[in-house]
CSV table of C-alpha atoms and ligand atoms in Angstrom, one decimal:
chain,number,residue,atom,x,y,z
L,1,UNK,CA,118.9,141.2,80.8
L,2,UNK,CA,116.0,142.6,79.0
L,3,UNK,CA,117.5,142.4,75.5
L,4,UNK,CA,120.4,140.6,75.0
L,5,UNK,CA,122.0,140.5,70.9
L,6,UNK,CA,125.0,138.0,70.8
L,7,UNK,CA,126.9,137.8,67.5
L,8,UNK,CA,124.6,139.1,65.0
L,9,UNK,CA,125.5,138.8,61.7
L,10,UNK,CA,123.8,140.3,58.1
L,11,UNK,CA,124.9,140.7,54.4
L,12,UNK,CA,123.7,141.5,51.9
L,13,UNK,CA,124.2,140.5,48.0
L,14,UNK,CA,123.9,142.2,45.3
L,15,UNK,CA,124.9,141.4,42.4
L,16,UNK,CA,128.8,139.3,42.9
L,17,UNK,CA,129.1,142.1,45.7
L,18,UNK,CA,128.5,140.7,49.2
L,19,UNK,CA,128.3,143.6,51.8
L,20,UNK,CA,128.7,142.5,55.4
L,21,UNK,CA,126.1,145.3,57.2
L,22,UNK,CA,126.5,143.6,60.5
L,23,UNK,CA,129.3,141.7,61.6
L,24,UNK,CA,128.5,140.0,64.9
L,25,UNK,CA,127.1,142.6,66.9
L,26,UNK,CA,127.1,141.9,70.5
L,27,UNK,CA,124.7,144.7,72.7
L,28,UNK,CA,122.3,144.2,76.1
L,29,UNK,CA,120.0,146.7,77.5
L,30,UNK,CA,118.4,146.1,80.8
L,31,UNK,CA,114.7,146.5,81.3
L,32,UNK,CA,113.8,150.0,81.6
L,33,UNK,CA,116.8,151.4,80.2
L,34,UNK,CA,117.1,153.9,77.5
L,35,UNK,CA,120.0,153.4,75.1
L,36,UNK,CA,121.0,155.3,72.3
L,37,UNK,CA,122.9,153.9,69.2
L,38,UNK,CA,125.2,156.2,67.5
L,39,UNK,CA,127.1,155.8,64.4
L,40,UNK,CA,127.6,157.2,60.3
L,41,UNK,CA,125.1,156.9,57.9
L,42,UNK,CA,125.4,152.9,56.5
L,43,UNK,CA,127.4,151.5,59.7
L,44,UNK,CA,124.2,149.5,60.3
L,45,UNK,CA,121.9,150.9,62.8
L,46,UNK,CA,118.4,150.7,61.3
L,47,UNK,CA,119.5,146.9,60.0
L,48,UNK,CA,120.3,146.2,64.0
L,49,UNK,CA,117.1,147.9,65.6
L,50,UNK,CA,114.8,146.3,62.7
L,51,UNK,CA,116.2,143.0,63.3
L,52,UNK,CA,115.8,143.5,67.7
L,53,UNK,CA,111.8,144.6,66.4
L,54,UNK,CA,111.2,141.5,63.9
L,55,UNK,CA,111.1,143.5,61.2
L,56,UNK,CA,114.1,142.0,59.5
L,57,UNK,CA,116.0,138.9,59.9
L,58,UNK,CA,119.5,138.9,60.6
L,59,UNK,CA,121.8,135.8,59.1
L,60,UNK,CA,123.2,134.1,62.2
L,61,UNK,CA,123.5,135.1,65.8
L,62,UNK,CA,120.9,135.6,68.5
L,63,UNK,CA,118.6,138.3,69.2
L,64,UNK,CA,116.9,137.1,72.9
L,65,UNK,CA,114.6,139.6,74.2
L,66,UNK,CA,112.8,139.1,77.7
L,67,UNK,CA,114.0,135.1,77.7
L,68,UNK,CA,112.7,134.8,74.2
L,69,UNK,CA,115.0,134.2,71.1
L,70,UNK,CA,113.3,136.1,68.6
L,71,UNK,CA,115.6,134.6,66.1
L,72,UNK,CA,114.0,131.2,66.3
L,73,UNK,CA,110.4,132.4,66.0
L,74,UNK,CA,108.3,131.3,63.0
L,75,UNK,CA,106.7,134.4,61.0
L,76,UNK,CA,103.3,134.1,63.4
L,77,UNK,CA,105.1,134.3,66.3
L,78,UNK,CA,107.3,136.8,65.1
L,79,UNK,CA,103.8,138.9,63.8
L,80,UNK,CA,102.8,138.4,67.2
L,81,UNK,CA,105.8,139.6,68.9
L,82,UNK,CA,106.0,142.8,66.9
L,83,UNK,CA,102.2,143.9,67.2
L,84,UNK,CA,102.6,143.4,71.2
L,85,UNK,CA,105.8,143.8,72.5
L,86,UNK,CA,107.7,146.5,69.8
L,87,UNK,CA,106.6,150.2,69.3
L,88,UNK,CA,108.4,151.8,66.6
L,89,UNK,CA,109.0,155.3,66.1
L,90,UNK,CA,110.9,156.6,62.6
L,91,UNK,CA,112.1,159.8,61.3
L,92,UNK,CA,108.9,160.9,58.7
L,93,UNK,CA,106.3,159.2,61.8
L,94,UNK,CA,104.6,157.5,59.1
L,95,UNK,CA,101.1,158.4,59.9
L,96,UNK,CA,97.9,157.2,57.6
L,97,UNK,CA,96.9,160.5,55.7
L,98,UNK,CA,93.3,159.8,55.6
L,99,UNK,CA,92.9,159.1,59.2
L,100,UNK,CA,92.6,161.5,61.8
L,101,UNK,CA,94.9,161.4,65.0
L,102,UNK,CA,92.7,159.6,66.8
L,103,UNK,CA,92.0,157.1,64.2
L,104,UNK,CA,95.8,156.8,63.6
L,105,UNK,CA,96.3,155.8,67.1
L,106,UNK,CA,93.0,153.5,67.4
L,107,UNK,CA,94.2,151.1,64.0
L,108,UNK,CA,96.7,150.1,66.5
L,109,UNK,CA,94.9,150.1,69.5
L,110,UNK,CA,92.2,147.9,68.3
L,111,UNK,CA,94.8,144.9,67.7
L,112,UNK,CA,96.3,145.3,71.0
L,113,UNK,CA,96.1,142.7,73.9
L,114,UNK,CA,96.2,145.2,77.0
L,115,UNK,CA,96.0,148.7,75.5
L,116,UNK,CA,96.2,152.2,77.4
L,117,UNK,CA,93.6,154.1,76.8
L,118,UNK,CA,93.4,156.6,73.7
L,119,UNK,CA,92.6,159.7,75.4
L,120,UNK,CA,95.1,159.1,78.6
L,121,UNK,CA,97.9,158.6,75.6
L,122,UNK,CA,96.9,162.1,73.8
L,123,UNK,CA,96.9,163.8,77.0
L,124,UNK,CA,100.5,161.7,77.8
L,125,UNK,CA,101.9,163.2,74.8
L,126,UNK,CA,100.1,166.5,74.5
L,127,UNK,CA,97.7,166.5,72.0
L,128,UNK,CA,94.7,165.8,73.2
L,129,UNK,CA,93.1,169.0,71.7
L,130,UNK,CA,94.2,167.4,68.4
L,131,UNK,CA,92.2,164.0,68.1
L,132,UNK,CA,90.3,165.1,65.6
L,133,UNK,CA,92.7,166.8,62.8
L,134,UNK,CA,94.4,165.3,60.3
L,135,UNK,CA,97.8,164.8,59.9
L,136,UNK,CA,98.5,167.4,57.6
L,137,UNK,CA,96.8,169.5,59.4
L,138,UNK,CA,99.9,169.5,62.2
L,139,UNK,CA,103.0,170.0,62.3
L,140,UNK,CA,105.7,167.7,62.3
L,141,UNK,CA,106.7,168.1,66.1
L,142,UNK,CA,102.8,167.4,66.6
L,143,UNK,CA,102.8,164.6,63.9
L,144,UNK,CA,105.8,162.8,65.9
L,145,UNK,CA,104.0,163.3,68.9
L,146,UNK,CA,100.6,161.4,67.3
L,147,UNK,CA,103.4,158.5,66.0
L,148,UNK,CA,104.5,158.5,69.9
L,149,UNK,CA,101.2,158.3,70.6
L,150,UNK,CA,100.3,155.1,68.4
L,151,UNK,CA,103.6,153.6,69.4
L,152,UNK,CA,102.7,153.4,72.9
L,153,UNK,CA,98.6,153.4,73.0
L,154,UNK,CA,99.7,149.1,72.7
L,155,UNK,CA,102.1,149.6,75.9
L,156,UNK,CA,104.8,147.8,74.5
L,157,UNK,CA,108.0,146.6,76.1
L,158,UNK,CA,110.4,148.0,74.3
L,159,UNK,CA,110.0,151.1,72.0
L,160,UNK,CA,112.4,151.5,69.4
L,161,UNK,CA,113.2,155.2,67.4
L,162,UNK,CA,115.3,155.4,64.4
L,163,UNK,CA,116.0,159.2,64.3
L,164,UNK,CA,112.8,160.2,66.2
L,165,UNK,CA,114.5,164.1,66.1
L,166,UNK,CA,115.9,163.7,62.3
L,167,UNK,CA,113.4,165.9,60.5
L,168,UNK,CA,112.6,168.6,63.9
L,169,UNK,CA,113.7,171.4,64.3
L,170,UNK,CA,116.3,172.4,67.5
L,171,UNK,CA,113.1,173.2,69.8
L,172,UNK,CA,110.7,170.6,68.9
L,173,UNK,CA,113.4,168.0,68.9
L,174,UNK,CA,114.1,168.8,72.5
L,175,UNK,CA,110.6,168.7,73.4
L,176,UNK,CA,110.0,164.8,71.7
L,177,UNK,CA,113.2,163.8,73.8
L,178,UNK,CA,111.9,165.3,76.8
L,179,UNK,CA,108.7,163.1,76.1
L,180,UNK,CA,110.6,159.7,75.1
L,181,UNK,CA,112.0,160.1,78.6
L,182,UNK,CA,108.4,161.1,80.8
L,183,UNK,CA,107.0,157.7,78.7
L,184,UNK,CA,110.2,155.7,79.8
L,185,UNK,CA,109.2,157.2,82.9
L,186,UNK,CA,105.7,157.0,83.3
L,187,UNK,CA,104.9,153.5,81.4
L,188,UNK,CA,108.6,151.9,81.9
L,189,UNK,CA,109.4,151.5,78.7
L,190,UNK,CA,112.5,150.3,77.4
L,191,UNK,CA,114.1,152.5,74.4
L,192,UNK,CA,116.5,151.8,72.2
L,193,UNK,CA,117.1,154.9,69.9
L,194,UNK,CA,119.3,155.9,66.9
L,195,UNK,CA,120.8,159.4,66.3
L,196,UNK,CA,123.3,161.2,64.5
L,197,UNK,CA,123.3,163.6,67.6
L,198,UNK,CA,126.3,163.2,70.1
L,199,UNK,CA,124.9,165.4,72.7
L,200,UNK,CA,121.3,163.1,73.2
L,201,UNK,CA,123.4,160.6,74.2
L,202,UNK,CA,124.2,161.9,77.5
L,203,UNK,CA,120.3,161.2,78.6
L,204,UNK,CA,120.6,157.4,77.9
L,205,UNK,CA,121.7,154.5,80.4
L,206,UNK,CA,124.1,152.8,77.6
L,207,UNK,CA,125.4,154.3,74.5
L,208,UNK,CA,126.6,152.1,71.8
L,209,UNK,CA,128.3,153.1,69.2
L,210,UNK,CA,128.2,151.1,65.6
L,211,UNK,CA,131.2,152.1,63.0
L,212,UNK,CA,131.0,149.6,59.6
L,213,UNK,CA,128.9,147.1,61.2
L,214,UNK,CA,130.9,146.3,64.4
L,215,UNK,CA,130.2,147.6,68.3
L,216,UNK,CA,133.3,150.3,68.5
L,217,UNK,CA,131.9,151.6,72.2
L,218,UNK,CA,129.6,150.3,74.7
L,219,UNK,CA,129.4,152.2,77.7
L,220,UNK,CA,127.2,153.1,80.7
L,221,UNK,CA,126.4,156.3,81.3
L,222,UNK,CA,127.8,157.3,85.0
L,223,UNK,CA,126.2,160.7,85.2
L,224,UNK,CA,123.0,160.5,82.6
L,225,UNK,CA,121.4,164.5,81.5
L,226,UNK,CA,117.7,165.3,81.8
L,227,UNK,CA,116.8,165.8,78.2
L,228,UNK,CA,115.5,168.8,79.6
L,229,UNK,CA,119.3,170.4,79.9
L,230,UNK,CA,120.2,169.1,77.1
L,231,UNK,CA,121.5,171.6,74.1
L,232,UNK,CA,123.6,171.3,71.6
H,301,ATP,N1,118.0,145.8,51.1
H,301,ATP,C1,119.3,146.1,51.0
H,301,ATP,N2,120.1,145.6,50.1
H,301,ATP,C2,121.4,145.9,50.0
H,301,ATP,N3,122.1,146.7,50.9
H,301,ATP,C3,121.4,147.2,51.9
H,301,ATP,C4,120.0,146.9,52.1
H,301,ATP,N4,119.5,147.6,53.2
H,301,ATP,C5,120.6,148.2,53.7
H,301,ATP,N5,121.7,148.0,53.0
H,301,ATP,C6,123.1,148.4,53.3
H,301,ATP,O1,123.4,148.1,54.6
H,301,ATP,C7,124.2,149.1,55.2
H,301,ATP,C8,123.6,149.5,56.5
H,301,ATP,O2,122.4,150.2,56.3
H,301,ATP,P1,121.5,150.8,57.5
H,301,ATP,O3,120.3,151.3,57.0
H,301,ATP,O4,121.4,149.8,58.6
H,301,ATP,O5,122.5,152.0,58.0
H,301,ATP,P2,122.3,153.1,59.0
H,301,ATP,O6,123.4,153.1,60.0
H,301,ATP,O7,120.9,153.0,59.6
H,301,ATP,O8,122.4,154.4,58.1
H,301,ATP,P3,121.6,155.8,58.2
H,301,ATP,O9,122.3,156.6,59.3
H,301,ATP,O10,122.0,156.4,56.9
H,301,ATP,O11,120.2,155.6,58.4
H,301,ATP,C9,124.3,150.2,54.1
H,301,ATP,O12,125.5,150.2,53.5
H,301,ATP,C10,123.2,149.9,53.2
H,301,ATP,O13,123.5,150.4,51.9
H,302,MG,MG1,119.2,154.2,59.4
């Protein structure tokens, strides 16, 4: 099991108000996979993929990933697990404005153990006429494609995606799914991915669905969609 989450637990405080965001989330994805978290708006998804990518810390419960229990690692470790292992990708791609692509792309690249190279990752996501624009100077199914780009350029394990598609367009959204799947494909990269869209589901290997800050479906996907013939 390539990541396995067993009774994960977060709250938060504010105030006298304790909210209880996750509320022993159980989940496993095997290596390779692509699975696809669906769910309303505050049920918990960005608290559960932040916490499987070190980015947050969850109360109790255990977050393994490839044998390691990322929950037990001290903030170095934990640094060092999300610089090699994790590639995220979020909704507004958060890309430095003063760098070009390429530059974008080689920050990450340069504190990499094993990186691809930079010009076989543009040409992987189809850009590679773009290295040397700007970010404003794209648009934003280009700019996810550079945030792809800088995601992967580290070849990380597992690539995680809150809302990858949230702020594209029908067309463009299509053709950043179609390329999630050629780099799960081609590098064999696990993805775990958040929508609010029902219909990509159907191209992942497990769906889970998160409703208040509890697993309400976990299923494997028996006959799984090209992202390609996908619509909706
Ligand atoms: N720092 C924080 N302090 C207090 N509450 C928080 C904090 N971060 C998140 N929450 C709460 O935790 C709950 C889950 O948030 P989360 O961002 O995981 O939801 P989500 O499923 O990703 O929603 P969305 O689809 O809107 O992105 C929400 O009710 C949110 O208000
Ligand atoms: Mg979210």
């Amino acid at each position: 099991m390539f990541i396995e989450v067993s009774n994960l637990k977060k709250s938060y405080t504010t105030g006298e108000i304790r909210t209880e965001v996750l509320k022993g989330v159980s989940m496993r994805l095997n290596k390779g996979e692509i699975g696809v978290i669906l769910g309303p708006s505050g049920s918990g998804k960005s608290t559960l993929m932040n916490i499987i990518g070190g980015i947050d810390h969850g109360d109790s419960g255990k977050v393994i990933v490839e044998g390691v229990e990322i929950t037990n690692l001290n903030a170095d470790k934990l640094t060092d697990y999300r610089r090699g292992d994790i590639g995220f990708v979020f909704q507004f791609y958060n890309l430095v404005p003063n760098l070009t692509v390429g530059e974008n792309i080689e920050v990450v690249s340069n504190i990499s153990k094993s990186p691809l190279n930079i010009d076989e990752v543009l040409v992987a996501v189809g850009i590679s006429d773009k290295k040397h624009r700007f970010p404003r100077e794209l648009s934003g199914g280009e700019q996810q494609r550079v945030a792809i780009a800088r995601a992967i350029v580290k070849n990380p394990k597992l690539l995680l995606c809150d809302e990858p598609t949230g702020a594209l367009d029908y067309q463009t959204s299509r053709s950043i799914l179609q390329l999630l799947e050629q780099v799960n494909k081609k590098y064999g990269t696990s993805i775990l991915m958040i929508t609010h869209n029902t219909a990509i589901a159907a191209m992942a290997n497990r769906v889970f669905r998160l409703r208040s800050g509890e697993i309400v479906e976990d299923s494997i996907n028996q006959m799984i969609i090209p992202a390609e013939r996908i619509e909706w």
